[in-house]
Coordinates of C-alpha atoms in Angstrom, one line a residue:
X190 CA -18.3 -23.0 -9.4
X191 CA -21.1 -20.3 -8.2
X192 CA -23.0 -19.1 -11.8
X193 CA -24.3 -16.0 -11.9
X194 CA -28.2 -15.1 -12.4
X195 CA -27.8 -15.2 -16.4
X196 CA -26.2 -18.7 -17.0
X197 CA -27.6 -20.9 -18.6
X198 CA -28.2 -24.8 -16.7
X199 CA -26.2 -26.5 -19.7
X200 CA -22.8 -27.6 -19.6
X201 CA -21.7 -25.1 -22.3
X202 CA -22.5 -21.8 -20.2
X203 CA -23.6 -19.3 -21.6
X204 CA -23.0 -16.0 -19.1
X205 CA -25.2 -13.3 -20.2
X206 CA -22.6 -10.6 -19.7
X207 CA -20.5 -12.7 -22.8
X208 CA -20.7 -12.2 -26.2
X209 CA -17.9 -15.4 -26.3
X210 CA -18.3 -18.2 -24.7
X211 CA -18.2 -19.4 -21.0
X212 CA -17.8 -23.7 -20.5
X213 CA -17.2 -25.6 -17.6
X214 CA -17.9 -28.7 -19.8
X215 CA -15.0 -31.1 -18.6
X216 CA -13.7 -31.6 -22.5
X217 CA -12.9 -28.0 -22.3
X218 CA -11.1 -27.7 -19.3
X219 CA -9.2 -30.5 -19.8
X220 CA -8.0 -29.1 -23.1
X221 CA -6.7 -26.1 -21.1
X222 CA -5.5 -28.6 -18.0
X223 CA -1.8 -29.1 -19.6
X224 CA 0.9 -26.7 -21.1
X225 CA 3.4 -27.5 -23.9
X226 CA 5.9 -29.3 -22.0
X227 CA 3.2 -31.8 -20.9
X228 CA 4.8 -31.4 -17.1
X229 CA 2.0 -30.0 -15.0
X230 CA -1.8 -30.4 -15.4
X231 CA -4.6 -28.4 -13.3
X232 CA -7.3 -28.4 -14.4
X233 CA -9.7 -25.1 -14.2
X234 CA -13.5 -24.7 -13.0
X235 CA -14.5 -23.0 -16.2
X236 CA -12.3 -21.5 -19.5
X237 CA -13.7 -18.8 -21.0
X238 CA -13.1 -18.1 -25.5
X239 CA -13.5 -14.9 -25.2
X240 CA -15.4 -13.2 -28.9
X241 CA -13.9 -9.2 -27.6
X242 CA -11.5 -7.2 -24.9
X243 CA -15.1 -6.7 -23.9
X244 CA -15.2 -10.3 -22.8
X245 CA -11.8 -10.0 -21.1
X246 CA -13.1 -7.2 -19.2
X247 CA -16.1 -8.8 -17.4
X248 CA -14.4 -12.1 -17.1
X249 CA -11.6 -10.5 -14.7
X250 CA -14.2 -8.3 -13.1
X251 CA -16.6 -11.4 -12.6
X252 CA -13.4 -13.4 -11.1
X253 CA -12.7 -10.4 -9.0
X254 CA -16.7 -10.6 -7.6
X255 CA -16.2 -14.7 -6.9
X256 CA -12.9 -14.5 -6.0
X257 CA -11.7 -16.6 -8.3
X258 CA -8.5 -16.8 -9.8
X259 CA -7.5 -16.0 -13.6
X260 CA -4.8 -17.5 -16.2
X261 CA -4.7 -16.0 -19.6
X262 CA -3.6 -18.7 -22.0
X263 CA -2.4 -18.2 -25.7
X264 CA -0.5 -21.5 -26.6
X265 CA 0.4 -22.5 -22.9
X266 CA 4.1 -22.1 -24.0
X267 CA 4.5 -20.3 -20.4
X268 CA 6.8 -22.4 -18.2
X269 CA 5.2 -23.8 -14.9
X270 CA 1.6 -23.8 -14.7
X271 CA 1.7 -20.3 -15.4
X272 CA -1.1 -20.5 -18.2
X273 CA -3.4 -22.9 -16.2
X274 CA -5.6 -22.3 -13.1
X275 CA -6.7 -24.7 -10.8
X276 CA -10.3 -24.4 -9.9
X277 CA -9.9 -20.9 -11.8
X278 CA -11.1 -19.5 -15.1
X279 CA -8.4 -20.0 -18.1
X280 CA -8.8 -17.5 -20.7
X281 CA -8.5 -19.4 -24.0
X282 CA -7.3 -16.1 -26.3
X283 CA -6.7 -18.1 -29.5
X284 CA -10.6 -16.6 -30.4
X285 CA -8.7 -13.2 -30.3
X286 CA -7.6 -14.0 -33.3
X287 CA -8.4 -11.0 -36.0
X288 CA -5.2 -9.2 -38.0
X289 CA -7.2 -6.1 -37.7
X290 CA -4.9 -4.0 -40.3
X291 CA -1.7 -3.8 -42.4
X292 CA 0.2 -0.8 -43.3
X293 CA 4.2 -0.3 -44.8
X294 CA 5.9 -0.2 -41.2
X295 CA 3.3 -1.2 -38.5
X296 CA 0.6 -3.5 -37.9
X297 CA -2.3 -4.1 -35.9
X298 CA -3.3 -7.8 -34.4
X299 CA -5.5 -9.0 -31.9
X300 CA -3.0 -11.2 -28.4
X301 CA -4.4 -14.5 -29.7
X302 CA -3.1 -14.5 -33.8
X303 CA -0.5 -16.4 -34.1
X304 CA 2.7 -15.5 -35.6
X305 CA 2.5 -17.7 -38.5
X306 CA -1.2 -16.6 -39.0
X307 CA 0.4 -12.9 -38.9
X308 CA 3.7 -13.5 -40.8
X309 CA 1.7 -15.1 -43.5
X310 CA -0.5 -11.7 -43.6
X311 CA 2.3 -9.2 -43.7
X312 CA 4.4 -11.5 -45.8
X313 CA 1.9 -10.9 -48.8
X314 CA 2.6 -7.3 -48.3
X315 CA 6.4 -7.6 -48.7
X316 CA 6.5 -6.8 -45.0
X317 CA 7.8 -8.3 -41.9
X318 CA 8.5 -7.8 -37.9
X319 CA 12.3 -7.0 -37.6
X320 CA 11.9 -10.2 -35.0
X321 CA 10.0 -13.1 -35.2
X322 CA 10.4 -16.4 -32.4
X323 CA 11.6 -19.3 -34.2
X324 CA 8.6 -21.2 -33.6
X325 CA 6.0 -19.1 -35.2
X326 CA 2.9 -21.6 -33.1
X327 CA 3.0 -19.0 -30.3
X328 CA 0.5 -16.4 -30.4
X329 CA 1.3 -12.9 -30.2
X330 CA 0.1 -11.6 -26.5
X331 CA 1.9 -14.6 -25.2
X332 CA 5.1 -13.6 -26.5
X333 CA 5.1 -9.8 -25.9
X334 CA 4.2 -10.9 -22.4
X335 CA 7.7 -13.2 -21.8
X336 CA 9.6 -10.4 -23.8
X337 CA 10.4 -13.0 -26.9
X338 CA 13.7 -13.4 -28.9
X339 CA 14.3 -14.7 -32.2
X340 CA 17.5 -15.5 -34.4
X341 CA 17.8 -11.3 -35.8
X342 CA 17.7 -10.5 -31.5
X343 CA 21.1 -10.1 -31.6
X344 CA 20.8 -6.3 -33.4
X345 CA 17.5 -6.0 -33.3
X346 CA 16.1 -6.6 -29.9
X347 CA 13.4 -8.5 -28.8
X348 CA 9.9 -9.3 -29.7
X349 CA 8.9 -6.6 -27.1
X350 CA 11.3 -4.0 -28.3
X351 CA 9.1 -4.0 -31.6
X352 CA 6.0 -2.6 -30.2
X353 CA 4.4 0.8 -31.1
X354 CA 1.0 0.4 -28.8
X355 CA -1.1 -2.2 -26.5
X356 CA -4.4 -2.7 -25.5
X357 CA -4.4 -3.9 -22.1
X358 CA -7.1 -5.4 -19.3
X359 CA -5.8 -5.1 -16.1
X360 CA -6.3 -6.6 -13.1
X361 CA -8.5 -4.9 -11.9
X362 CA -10.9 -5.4 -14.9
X363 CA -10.3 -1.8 -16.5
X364 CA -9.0 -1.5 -20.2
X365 CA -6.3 0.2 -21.5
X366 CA -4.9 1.7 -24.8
X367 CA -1.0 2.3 -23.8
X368 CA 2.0 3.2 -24.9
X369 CA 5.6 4.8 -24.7
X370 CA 4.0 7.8 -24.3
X371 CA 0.5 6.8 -23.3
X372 CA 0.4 5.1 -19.3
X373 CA 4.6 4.3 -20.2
X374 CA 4.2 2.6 -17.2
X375 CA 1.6 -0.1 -17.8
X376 CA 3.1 -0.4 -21.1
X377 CA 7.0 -0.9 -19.7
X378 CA 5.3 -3.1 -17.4
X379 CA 3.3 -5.7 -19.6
X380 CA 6.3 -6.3 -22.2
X381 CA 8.2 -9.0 -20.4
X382 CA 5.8 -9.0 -17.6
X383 CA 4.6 -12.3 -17.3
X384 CA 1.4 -11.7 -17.7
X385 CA 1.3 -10.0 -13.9
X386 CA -0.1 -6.7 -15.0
X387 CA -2.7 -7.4 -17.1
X388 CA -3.7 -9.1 -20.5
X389 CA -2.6 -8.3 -24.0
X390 CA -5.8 -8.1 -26.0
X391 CA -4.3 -6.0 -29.2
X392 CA -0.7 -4.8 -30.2
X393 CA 0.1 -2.5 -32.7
X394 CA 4.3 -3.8 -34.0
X395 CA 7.0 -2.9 -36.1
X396 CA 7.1 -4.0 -39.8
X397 CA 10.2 -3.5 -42.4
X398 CA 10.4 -4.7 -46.0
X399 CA 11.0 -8.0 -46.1
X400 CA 13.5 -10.1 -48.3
X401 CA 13.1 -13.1 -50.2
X402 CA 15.8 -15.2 -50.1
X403 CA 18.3 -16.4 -46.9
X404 CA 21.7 -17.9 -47.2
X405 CA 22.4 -20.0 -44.7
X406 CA 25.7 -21.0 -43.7
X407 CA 26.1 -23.4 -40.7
X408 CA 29.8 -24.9 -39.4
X409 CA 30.8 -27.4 -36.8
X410 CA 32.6 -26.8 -33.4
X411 CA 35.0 -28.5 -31.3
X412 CA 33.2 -27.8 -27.5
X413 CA 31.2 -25.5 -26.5
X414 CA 33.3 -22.5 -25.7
X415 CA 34.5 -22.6 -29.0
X416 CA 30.8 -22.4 -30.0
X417 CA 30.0 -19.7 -27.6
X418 CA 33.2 -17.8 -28.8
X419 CA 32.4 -17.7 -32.5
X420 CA 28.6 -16.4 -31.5
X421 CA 30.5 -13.8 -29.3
X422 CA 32.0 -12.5 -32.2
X423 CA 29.1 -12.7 -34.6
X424 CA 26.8 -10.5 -32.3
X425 CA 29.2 -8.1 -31.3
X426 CA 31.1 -7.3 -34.5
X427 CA 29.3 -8.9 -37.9
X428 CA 26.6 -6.4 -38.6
X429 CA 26.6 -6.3 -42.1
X430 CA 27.4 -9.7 -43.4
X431 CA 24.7 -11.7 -41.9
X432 CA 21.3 -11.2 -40.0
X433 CA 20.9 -14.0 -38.2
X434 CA 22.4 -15.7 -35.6
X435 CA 22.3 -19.2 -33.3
X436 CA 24.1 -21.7 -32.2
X437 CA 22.6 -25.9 -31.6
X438 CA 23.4 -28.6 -29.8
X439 CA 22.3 -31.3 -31.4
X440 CA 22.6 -34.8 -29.5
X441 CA 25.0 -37.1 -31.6
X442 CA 24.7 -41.1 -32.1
X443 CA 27.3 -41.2 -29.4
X444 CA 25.8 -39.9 -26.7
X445 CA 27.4 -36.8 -26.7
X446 CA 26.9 -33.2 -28.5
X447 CA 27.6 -31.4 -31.6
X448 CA 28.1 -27.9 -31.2
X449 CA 26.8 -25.8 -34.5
X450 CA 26.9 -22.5 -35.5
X451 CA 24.2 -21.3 -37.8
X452 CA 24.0 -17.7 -39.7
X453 CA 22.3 -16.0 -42.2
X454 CA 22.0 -13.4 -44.7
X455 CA 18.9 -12.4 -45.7
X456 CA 18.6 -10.6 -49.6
X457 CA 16.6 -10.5 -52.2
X458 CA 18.5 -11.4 -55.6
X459 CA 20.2 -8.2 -57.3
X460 CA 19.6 -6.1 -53.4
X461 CA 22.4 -7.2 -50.4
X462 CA 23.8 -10.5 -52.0
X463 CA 25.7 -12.7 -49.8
X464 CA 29.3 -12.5 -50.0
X465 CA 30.2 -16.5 -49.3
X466 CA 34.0 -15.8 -48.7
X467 CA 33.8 -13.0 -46.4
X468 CA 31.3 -14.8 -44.2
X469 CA 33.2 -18.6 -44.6
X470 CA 36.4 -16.5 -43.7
X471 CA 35.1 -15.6 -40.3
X472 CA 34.7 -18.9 -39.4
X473 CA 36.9 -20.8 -36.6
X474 CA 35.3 -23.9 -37.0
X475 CA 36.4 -28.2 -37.3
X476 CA 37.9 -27.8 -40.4
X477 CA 35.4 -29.3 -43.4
X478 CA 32.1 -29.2 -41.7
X479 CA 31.2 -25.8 -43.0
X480 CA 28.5 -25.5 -45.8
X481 CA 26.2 -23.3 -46.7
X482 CA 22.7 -23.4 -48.9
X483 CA 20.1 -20.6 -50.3
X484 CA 16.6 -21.2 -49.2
X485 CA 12.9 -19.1 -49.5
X486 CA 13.1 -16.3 -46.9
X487 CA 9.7 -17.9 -46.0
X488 CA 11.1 -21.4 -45.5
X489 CA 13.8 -20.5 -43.1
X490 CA 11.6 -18.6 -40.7
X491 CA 9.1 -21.5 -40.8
X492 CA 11.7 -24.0 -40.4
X493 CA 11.2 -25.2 -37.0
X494 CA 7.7 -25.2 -37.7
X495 CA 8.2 -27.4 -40.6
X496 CA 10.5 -29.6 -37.8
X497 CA 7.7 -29.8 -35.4
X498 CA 5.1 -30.5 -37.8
X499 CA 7.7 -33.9 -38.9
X500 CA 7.8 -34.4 -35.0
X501 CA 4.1 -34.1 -34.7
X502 CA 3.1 -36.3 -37.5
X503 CA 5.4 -39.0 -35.8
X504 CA 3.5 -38.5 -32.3
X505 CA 6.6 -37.2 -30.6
X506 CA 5.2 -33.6 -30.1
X507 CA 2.7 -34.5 -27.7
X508 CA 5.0 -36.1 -25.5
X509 CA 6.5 -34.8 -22.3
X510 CA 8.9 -32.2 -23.8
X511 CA 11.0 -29.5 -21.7
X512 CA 12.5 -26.8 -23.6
X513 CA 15.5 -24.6 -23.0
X514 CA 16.8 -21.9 -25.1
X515 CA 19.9 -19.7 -23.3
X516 CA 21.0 -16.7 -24.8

């Protein structure tokens, strides 16, 4: 690719105008050439780690001057290429990675923390975001950008729905501090956006105490619109016995699927206990499969984190994956 006047002639280029850093060194490109899924490759020209939104803001003004395209790229969780460039620049934003402040309900976070990096922060404060994805890899400006849904979605909204303020680099290289009251329309527009608007940099969200403990409670089904039926039911009319819900299907030894309900209470012993029979009453399920256990409130939000770290150790994660969540 064309270099400007201050980089440097080593592989590892260092652009004057960066306080991060600026590579075209193959290794680092080609760790930014694939997404999650393991589906599409294209590989960039350069990937920048950016060290500030200051960084952000001359890379897409530099791109603009070589006509070069951009992708930002948290986790590359986004579906079809969308966080790779092919002879463009990735932005790597995992180096945007600071939990800049904590307070009783809000926090403030840089668009490349991840959420177990943040959860783990707030958690110490007995705090929490009303939603959190299941998979707690992803970073924070990724999410906000596809909108983001987790198991409490069902009363609480999504990811994006929990955002007080954003700090935003558009495309046209200018930075933003926005909000519902502040440029509502940049802001409206990069929550669910796609990343089409501009970059997440920072995001002030939405903390609420946080409990201890979860009851779980999880129940078999006959097909899949009795499955779809029973969640029916649980988001529009249980919101008081449980805070979560799903439903799975999970392939069986047979080839064919098992439908599976799973909800939760969250408490913290002596403050909202479970009440067992009111919940186990609700259910419609295969008679006998329902059962229910009391984990850490910590364990069951990590728990598909804790599955894809089994996955992982056994060389399966890296493999050719595509995901599908419907809700």
């Amino acid at each position: 690719m064309s270099q400007d006047p201050g980089v440097a002639s080593d592989r590892h280029i260092s652009v004057s105008m960066f306080s991060g850093t600026f590579s075209a060194d193959e290794a680092d490109c080609l760790r930014v050439a694939s997404d999650f899924g393991a589906l599409i490759h294209m590989m960039p020209d350069a990937v920048l780690l950016p060290a500030s939104a200051e960084d952000v803001v001359h890379v897409v003004q530099y791109a603009r001057q070589q006509q070069q395209q951009l992708a930002p790229r948290g986790q590359g969780h986004s579906t079809y290429g969308q966080a790779q460039s092919a002879h463009g620049i990735v932005i790597d934003t995992s180096t945007l990675n600071t939990i800049d402040a904590i307070y009783p309900d809000r926090v403030e976070v840089s668009g490349g923390v991840l959420w177990q990096d943040l959860v783990r922060a707030t958690l110490q404060q007995g705090f929490i975001p009303p939603v959190v994805p299941d998979y707690l890899g992803l970073s924070i400006g990724g999410t906000l950008a596809l909108g983001g849904v987790g198991v409490t979605s069902y009363r609480c909204g999504s990811i994006a729905d929990q955002v007080y303020e954003l700090q935003v680099v558009t495309g046209e290289g200018q930075l933003y501090i926005c909000s519902p009251t502040q440029h509502a329309d940049l802001f409206a527009s990069m929550l669910g956006g796609l990343g089409q608007c501009g970059i997440i940099v920072k995001a002030t969200l939405k903390l609420q105490p946080a409990y201890t403990r979860a009851r779980v409670y999880r129940a078999l089904y006959p097909s899949l619109l009795a499955l779809v039926k029973e969640l029916d039911h649980f988001v529009r009319t249980e919101r008081t016995c449980v805070d979560a819900v799903i439903g799975l299907l999970i392939p069986s030894s047979s080839g064919s699927w098992n439908y599976l309900l799973e909800v939760a209470k969250f408490y913290t012993p002596g403050e909202r206990e479970p009440e067992d029979k009111k919940v186990l009453d609700l259910l419609h399920n295969v008679a006998g499969t329902e059962h229910f256990e009391d984990v850490s409130y910590v364990d069951y939000i990590q728990r598909v984190s804790t599955q894809s770290q089994a996955l992982d150790a056994l060389g399966i994660w890296q493999r050719p994956h595509p995901w599908l969540d419907l809700f």
